[in-house]
Coordinates of C-alpha atoms in Angstrom, one line a residue:
Chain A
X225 CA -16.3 20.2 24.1
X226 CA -16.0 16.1 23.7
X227 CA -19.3 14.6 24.2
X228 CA -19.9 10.6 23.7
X229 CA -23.1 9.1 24.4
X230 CA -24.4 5.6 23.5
X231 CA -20.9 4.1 22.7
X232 CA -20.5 0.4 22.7
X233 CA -17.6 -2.0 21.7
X234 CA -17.8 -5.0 20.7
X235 CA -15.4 -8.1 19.7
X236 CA -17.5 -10.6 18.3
X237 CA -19.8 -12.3 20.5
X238 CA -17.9 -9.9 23.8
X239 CA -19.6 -6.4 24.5
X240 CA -16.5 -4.8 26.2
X241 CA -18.0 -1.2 26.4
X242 CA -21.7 -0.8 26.8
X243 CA -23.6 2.5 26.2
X244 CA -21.1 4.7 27.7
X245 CA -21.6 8.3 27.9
X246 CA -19.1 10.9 28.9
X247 CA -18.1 14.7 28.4
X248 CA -15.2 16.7 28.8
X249 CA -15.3 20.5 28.8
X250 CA -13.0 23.0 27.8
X251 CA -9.8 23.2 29.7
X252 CA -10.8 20.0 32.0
X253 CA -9.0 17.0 32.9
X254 CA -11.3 13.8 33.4
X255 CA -9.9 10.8 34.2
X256 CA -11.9 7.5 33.9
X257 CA -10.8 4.8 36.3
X258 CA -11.0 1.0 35.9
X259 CA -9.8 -2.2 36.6
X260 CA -8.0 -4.8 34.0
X261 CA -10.7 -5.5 31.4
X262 CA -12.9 -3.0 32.3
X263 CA -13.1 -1.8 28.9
X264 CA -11.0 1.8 29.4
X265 CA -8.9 0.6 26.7
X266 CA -11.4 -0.1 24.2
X267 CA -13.7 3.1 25.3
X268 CA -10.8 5.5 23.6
X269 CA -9.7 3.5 20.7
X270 CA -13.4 3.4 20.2
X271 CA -13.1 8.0 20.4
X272 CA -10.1 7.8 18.2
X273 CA -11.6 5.4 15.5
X274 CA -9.4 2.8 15.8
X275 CA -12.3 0.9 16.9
X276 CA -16.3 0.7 15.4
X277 CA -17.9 2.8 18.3
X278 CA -21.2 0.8 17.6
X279 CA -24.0 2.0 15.2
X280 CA -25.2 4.2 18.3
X281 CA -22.4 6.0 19.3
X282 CA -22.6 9.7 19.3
X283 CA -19.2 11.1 19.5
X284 CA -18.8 15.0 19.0
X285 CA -16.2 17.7 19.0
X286 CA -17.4 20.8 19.1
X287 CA -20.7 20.0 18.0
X288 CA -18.9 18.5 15.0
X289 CA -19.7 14.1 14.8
X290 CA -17.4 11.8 14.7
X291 CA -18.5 8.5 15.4
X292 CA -18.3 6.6 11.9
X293 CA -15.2 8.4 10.6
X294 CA -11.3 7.0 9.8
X295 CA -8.6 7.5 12.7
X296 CA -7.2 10.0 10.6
X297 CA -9.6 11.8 10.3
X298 CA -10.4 12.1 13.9
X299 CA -6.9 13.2 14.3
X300 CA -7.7 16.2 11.4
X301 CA -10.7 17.1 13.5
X302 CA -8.6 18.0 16.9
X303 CA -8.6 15.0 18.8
X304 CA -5.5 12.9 19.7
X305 CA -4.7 9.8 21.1
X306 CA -2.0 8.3 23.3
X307 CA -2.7 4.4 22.6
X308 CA -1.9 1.9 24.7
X309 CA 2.1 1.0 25.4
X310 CA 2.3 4.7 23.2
X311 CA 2.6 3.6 19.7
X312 CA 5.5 5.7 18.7
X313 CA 7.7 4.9 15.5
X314 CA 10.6 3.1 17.4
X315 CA 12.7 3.5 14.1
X316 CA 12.5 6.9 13.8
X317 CA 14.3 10.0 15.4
X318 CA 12.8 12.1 18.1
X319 CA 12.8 14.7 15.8
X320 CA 11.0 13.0 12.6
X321 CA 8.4 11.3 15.6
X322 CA 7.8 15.1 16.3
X323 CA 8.0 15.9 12.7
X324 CA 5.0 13.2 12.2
X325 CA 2.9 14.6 15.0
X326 CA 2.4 17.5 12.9
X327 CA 1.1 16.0 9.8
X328 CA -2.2 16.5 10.2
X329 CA -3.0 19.8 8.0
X330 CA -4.4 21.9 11.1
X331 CA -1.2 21.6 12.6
X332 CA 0.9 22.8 10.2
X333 CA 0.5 27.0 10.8
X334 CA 1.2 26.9 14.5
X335 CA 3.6 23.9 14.0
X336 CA 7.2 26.1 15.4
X337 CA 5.4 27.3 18.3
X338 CA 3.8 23.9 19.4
X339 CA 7.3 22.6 19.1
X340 CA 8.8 25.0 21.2
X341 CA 5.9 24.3 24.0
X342 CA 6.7 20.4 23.9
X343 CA 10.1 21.3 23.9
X344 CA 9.9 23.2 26.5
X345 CA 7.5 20.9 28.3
X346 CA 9.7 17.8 28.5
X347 CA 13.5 19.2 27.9
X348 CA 14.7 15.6 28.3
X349 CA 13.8 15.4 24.0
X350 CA 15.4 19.0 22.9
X351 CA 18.7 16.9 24.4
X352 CA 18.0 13.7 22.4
X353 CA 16.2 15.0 18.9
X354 CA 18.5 12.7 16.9
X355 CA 17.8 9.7 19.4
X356 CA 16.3 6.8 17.3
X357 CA 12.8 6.2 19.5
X358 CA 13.4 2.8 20.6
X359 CA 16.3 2.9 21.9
X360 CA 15.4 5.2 25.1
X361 CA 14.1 4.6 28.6
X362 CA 10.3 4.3 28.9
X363 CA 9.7 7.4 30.3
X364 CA 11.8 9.4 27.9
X365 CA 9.3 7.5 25.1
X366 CA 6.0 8.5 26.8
X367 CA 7.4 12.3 26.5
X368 CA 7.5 11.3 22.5
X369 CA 4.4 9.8 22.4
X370 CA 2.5 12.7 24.3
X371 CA 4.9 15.5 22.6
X372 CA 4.1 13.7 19.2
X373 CA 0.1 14.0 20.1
X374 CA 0.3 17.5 21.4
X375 CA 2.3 18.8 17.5
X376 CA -0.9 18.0 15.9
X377 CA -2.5 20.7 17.7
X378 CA -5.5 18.6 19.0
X379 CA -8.4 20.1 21.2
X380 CA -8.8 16.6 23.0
X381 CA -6.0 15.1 24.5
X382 CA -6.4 10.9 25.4
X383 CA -4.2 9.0 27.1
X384 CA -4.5 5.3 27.5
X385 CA -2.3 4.9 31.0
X386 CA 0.3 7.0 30.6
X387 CA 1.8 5.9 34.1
X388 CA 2.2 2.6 33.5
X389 CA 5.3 1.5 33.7
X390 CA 6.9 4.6 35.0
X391 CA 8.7 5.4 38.2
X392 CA 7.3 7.2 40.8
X393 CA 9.5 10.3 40.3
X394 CA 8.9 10.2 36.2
X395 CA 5.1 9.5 37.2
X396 CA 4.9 12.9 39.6
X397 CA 6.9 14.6 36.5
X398 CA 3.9 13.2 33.5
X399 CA 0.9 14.4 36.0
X400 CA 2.5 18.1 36.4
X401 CA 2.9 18.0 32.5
X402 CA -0.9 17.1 32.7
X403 CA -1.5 20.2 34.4
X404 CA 0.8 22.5 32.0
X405 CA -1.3 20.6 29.3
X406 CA -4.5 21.7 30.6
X407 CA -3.3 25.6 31.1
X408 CA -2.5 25.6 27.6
X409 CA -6.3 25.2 26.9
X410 CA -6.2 21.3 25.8
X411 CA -8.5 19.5 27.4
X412 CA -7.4 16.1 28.8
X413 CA -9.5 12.9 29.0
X414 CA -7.4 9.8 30.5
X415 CA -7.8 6.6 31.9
X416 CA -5.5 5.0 34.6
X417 CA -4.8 2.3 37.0
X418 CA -2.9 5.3 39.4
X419 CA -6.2 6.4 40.9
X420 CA -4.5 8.4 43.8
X421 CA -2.1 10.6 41.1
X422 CA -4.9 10.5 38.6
X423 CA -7.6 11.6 41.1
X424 CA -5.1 14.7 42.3
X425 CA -4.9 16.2 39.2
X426 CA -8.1 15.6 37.5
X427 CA -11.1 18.1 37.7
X428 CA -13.6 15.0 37.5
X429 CA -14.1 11.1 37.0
X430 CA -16.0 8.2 35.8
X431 CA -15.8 5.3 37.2
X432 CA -16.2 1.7 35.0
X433 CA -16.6 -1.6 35.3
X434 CA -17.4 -4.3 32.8
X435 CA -18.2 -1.8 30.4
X436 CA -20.5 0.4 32.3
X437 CA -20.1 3.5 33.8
X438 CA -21.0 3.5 37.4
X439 CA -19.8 6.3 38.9
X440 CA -18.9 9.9 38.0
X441 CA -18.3 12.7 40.3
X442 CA -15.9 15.9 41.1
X443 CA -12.0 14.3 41.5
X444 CA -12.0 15.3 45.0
X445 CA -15.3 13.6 46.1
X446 CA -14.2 11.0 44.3
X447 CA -10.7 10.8 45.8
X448 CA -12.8 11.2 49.2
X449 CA -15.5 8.5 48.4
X450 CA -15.3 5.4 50.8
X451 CA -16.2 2.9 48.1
X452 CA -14.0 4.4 45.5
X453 CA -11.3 4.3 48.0
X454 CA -12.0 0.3 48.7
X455 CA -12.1 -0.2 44.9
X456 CA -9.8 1.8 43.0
X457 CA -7.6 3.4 46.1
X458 CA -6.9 0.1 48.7
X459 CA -4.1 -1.3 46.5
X460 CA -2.4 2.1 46.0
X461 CA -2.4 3.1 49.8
X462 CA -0.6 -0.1 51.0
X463 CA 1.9 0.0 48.4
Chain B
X61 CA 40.1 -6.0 -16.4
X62 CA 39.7 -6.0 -12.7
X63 CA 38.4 -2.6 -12.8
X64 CA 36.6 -3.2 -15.9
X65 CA 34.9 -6.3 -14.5
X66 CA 34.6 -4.2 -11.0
X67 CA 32.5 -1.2 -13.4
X68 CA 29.9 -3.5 -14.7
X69 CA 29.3 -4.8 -11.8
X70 CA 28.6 -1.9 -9.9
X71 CA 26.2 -1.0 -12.7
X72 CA 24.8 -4.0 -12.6
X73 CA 24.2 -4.2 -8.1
X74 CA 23.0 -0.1 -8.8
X75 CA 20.0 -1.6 -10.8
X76 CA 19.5 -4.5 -8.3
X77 CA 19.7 -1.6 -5.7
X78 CA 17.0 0.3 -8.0
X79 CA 14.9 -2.8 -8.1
X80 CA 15.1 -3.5 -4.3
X81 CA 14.6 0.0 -3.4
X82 CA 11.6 -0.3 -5.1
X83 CA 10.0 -3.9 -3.7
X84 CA 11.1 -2.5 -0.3
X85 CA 8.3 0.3 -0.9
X86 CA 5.7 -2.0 -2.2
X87 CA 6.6 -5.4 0.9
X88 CA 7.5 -2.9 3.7
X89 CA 5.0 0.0 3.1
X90 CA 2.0 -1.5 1.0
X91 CA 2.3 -5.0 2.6
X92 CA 2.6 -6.3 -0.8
X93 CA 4.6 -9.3 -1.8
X94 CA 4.2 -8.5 -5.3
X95 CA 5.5 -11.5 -7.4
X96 CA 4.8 -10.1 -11.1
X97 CA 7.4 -6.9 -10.0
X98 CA 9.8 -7.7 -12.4
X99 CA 7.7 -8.2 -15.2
X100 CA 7.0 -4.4 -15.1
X101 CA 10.5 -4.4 -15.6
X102 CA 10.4 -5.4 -18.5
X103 CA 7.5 -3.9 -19.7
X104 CA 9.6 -0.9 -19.2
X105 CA 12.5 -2.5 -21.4
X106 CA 10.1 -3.1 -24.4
X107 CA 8.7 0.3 -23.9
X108 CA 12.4 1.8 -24.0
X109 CA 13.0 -0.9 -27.1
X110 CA 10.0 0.6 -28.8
X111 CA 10.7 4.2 -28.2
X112 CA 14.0 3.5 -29.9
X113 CA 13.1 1.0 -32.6
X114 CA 9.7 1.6 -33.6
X115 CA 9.7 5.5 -32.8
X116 CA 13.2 6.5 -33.0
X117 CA 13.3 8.2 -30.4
X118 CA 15.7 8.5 -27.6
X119 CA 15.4 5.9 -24.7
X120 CA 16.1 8.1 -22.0
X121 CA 12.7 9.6 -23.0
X122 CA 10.9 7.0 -22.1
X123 CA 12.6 7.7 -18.6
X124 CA 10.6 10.7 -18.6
X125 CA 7.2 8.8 -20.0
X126 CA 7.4 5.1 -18.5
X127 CA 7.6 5.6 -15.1
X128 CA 4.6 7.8 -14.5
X129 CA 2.8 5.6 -16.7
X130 CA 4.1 2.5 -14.5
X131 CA 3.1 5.0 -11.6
X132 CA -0.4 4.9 -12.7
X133 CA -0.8 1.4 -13.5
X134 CA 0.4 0.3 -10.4
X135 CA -1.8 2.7 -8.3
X136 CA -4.8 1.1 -10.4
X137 CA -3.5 -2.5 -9.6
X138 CA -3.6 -1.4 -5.7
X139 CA -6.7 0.2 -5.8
X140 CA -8.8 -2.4 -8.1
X141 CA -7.1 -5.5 -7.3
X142 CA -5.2 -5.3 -4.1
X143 CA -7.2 -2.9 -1.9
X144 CA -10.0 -5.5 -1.7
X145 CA -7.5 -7.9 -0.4
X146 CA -6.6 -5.4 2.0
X147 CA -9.6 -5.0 3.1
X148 CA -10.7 -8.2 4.0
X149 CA -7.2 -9.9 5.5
X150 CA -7.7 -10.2 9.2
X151 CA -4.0 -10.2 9.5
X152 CA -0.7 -9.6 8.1
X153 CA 0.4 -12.8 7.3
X154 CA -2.9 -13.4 5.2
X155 CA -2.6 -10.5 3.5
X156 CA 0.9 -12.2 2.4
X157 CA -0.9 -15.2 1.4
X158 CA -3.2 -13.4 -0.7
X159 CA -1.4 -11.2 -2.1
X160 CA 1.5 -13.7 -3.9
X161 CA -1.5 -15.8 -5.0
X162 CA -3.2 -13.0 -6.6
X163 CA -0.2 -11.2 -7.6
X164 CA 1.1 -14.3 -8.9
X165 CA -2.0 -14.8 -11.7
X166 CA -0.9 -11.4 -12.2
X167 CA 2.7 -12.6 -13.3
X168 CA 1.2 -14.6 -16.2
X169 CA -1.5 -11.8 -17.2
X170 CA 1.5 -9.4 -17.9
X171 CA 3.8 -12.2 -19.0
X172 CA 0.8 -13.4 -21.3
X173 CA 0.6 -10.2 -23.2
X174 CA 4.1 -9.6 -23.8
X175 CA 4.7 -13.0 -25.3
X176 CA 1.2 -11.9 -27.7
X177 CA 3.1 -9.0 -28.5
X178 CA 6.4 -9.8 -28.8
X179 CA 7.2 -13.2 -28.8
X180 CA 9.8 -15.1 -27.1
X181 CA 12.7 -13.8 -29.2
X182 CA 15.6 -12.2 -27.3
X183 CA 15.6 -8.2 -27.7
X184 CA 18.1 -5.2 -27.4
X185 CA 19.1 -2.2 -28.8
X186 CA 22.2 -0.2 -29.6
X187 CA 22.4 2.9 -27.7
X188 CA 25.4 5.1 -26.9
X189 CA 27.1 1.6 -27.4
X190 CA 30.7 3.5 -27.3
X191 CA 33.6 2.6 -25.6
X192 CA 34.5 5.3 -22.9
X193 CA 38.2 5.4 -21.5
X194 CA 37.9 5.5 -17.4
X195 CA 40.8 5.5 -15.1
X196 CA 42.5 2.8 -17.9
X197 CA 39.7 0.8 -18.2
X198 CA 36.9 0.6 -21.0
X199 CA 33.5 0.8 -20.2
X200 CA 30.5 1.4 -22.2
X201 CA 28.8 4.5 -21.9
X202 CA 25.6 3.4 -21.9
X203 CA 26.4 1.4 -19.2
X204 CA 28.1 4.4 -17.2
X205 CA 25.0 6.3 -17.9
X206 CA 22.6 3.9 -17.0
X207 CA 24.9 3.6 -13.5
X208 CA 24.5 7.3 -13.2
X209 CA 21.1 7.7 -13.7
X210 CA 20.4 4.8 -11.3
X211 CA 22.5 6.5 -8.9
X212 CA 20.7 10.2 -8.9
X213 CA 17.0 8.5 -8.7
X214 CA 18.0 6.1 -5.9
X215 CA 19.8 9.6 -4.0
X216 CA 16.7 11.0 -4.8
X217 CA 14.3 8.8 -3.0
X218 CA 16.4 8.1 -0.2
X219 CA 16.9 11.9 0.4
X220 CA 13.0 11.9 -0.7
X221 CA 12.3 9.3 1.8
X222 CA 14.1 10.6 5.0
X223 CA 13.8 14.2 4.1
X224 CA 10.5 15.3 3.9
X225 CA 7.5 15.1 6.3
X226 CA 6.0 13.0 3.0
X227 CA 8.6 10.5 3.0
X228 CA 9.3 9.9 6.7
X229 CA 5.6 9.6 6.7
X230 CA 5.7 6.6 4.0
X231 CA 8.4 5.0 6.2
X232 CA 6.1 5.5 9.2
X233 CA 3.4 3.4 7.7
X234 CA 6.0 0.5 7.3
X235 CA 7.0 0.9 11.1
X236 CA 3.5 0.9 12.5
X237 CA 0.5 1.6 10.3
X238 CA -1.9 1.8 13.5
X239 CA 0.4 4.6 15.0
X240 CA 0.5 6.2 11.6
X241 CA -2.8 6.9 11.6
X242 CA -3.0 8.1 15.1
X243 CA -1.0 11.4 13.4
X244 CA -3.6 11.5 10.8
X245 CA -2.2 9.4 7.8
X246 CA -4.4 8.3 5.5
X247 CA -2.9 4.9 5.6
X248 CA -5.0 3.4 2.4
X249 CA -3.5 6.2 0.6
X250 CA -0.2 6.0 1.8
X251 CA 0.0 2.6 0.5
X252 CA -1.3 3.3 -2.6
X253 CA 1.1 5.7 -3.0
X254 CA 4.1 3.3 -1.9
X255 CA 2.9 0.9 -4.0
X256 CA 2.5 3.2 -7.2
X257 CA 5.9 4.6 -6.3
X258 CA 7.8 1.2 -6.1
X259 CA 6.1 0.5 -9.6
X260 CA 8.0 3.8 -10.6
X261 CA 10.8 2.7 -9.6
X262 CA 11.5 -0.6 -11.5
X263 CA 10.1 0.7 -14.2
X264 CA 12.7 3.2 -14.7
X265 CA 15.0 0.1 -13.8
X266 CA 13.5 -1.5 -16.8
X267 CA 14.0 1.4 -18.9
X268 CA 18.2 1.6 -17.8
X269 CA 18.5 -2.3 -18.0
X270 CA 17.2 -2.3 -21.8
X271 CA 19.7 0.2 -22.5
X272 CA 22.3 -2.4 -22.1
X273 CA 20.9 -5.8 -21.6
X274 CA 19.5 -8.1 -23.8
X275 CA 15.9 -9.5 -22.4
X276 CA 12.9 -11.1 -23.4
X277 CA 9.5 -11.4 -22.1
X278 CA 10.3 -14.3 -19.9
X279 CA 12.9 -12.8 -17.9
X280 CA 10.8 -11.1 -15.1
X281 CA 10.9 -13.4 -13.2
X282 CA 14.3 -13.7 -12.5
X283 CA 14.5 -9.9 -11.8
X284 CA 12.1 -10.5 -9.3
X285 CA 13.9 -13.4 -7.6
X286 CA 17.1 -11.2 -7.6
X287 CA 14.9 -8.4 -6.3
X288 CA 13.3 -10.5 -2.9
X289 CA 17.4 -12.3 -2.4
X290 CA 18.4 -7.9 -2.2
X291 CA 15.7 -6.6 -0.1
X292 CA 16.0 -9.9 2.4
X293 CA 19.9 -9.9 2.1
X294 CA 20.1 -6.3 3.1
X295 CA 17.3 -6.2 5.6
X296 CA 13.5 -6.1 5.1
X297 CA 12.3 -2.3 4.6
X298 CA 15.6 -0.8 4.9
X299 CA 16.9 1.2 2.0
X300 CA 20.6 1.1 2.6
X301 CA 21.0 -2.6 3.3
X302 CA 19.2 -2.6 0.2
X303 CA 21.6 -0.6 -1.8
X304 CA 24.6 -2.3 0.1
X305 CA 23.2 -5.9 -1.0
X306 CA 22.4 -4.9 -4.8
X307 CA 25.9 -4.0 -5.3
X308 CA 27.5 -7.2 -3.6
X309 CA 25.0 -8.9 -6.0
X310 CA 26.0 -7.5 -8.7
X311 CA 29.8 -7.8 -8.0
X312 CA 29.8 -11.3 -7.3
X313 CA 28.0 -11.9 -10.5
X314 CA 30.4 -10.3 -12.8
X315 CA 33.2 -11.6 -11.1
X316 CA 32.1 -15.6 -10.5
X317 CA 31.2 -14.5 -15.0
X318 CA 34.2 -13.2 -15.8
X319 CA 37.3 -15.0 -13.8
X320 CA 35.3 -18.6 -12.8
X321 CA 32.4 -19.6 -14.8
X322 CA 29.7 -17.2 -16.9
X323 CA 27.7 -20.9 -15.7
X324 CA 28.2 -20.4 -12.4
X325 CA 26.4 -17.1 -11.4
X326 CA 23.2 -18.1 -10.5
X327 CA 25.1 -20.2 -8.0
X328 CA 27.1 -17.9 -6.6
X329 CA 23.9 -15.6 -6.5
X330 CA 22.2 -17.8 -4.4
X331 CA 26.1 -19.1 -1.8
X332 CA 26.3 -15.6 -1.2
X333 CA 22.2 -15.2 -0.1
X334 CA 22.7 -18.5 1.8
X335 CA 25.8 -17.5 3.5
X336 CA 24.2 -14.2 4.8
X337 CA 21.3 -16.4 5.9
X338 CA 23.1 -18.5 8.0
X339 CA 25.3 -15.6 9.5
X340 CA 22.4 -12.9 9.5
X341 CA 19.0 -14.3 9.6
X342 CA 17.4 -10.7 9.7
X343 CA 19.5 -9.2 6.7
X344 CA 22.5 -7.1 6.5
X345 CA 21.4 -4.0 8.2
X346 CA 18.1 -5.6 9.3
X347 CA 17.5 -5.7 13.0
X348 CA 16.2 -8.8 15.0
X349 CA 12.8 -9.7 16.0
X350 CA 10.8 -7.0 14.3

């Protein structure tokens, strides 16, 4: 399905991603873990085109490139991103966020039936349609931000830590909407700080550090691994 | 003569509202701070003159003709001029920079040409110049019409605006332009299109404005000025602060004219801007800290 190889970011004289290849298959859920700075972040603006994925990059959907062209475009092709700290429209409603989410022109047959599935996926917006975004709790604006992603239909879903910031309960409630995600066919690549929820849910991982990837494997090996557990699992146990 | 006074002055706040309405688009959507707006304006007012002088023909035609041409001459200004400025400003507030600077040389291209062509001279026109009865009051029904019309094309693109998947996507681009494109706007082309459409706008302004206004080629400026003390009194980038602010504007003016000083407008143009200042630094309906 999504398949990067040779993707590399850079921010002047700073390499934060370096040759990174992944792939996601149909109906997966990979999650790539990472510290602070470890250049998750920059990896999937770098998908989404918010980012030049380096000259290299091969970044495909479907056999289809993408590398090279406009955000927007990228979003047309089937492949949406939840950024960083979720990048709704604060000003707007609920309802004209979800509106939004559909403007991309492949999401505009099956638009009343991807509405009722986010709808139906987080019930907390069907209450508050007419909210203005900004003014609601943080969980209630990840449920926009993903809901707004999933109305424009996408093949690909990203999410740029989705947990953060979130409680426990609201954090158990976003991973089983990963799941529902996944059985609608959408594939799912992420990246999180929550290696323990992350790891549970996923079907596989990548693990990276300074830019590299060093370390893929089946979520359950990984969740099992010894040196993943020191790196990525020690902090999350003693909490 | 209060309600008379109170008639013109809505009239006059409706095309300040117009005006504002329209530099919102081009400062909250484009990221334009476009200093030669109000010479458009009047470009639009000689057009309308011309229509009616040179052509006899009726000036509410050249609502129909002047602002798609505005339209287009303002998408070309984006595109040839402004785009590249886009394109290279690393951030916002040097695209700011930039922009008034270049839009600025732009002020005394347009300004340049009109004085060519028409000189400095003072112009207007007498159209529907008849006295209407209204609730007691007299009021020229130019005037009333030029308060209608302003009133059914600002409904228009506010309804426009928060209506349509179109329109709340223009206003998306003003709340976040990275976000916009993560649901596949074409942000370069949504500005464009803001930008061309706030040209529209004033344009038709300057078309209702000739119809009872004397102006001359000079006078963009000040429509400008008027325009930026609206759209920052009311709120950067919203449209109802806008419209709220245009009319206390225009009030004030005719009132401080008709029962103080006709000398004394300007300054109680700017008290009032001041005043709201001090007490609301982020504009009427603005909100803090954006």
């Amino acid at each position: 399905m999504l398949e990067v190889a040779g993707l590399s970011v850079q921010y002047g004289q700073h390499r934060a991603v370096d040759g990174v290849a992944l792939t996601v298959a149909v109906g997966e859920i990979v999650v790539i873990l990472g510290a602070n700075g470890s250049g998750k972040s920059s990896l999937l603006k770098a998908v989404a085109g918010l980012q030049p994925p380096g000259v290299q990059a091969r970044v495909t959907l479907a056999g289809r490139q993408l590398a090279g062209l406009p955000a927007h475009a990228i979003v047309e092709a089937g492949l949406a991103l939840v950024p960083e700290g979720r990048g709704i429209f604060g000003e707007l409603t609920v309802r004209e966020n979800l509106l939004l989410g559909a403007f991309a022109r492949r999401a505009r047959a099956d638009e009343a039936r991807n509405r009722e599935r986010v709808l139906a996926l987080f019930p907390r917006l069907a209450e508050r349609l007419e909210q203005t975004a900004r003014t609601m709790s943080g969980g209630e604006q990840q449920m926009v931000a993903i809901g707004r992603a999933l109305m424009s239909a996408p093949e690909v879903l990203l999410l740029d830590e989705p947990s953060l910031g979130l409680s426990p309960l609201l954090c158990g409630e976003l991973f089983r909407a990963l799941g529902q995600i996944r059985g609608d066919g959408i594939s799912v690549l992420l990246v999180e700080q929550n290696a323990r929820r992350s790891l549970a849910v996923a079907d596989r991982g990548y693990l990276i550090e300074n830019g590299h990837i060093v370390g893929t494997g089946r979520a359950q090996d990984l969740a099992s691994d010894p040196a993943v557990q020191r790196a990525y699992l020690g902090g999350a146990r003693r909490a | 003569m209060l309600l008379e006074v109170t008639l013109s002055g809505v009239t006059l706040g409706g095309m300040y509202a117009l005006v504002a309405m329209g530099l919102t688009l081009q400062y909250g959507v484009a990221r334009i701070m476009n200093l030669s707006y109000g010479e458009l304006l009047i470009a639009a007012a000689f057009a309308a003159f011309w229509f009616y002088s040179g052509l006899a023909l009726n000036p509410l035609l050249g609502l129909i003709v002047v602002p798609p041409l505005a339209f287009a001459a303002s998408y070309a200004i984006y595109r040839y001029l402004l785009q590249p400025l886009v394109r290279r400003a690393k951030s916002r507030d040097q695209l700011e920079v930039d922009s008034i600077l270049a839009t600025f040389g732009l002020l005394f291209v347009i300004q340049g040409v009109m004085l060519a062509l028409f000189g400095g001279a003072y112009y207007s026109y007498s159209f529907l110049s008849v006295p209407l009865q209204f609730a007691g009051a007299t009021v020229a029904a130019n005037r009333l019409l030029a308060l209608v019309l302003a009133v059914v094309i600002g409904l228009g693109l506010y309804l426009g605006l928060t209506r349509t998947r179109l329109g709340t996507a223009v206003r998306a681009v003003a709340v976040d332009p990275v976000a916009a494109q993560l649901v596949a706007i074409d942000v370069r082309t949504a500005s464009a299109l803001a930008f061309a459409l706030g040209g529209a706008l004033v344009a038709a302004a300057g078309v209702l404005v000739s119809m009872f206004l004397t102006f001359n080629a000079n006078l963009g400026v000040v429509f400008t000025l008027k325009a930026l003390i609206v759209v920052i009194m009311g709120g950067v980038g919203n449209l109802l602060g806008a419209l709220i602010a245009g009319l206390i504007l225009g009030l004030t003016e005719n009132y401080v004219a008709t029962f103080i000083d006709p000398g004394l407008t300007l300054a109680a143009t700017y008290a009032i801007f001041l005043l709201v200042l001090l007490v609301r630094p982020q504009g009427l309906l603005g909100r803090a800290n954006r």
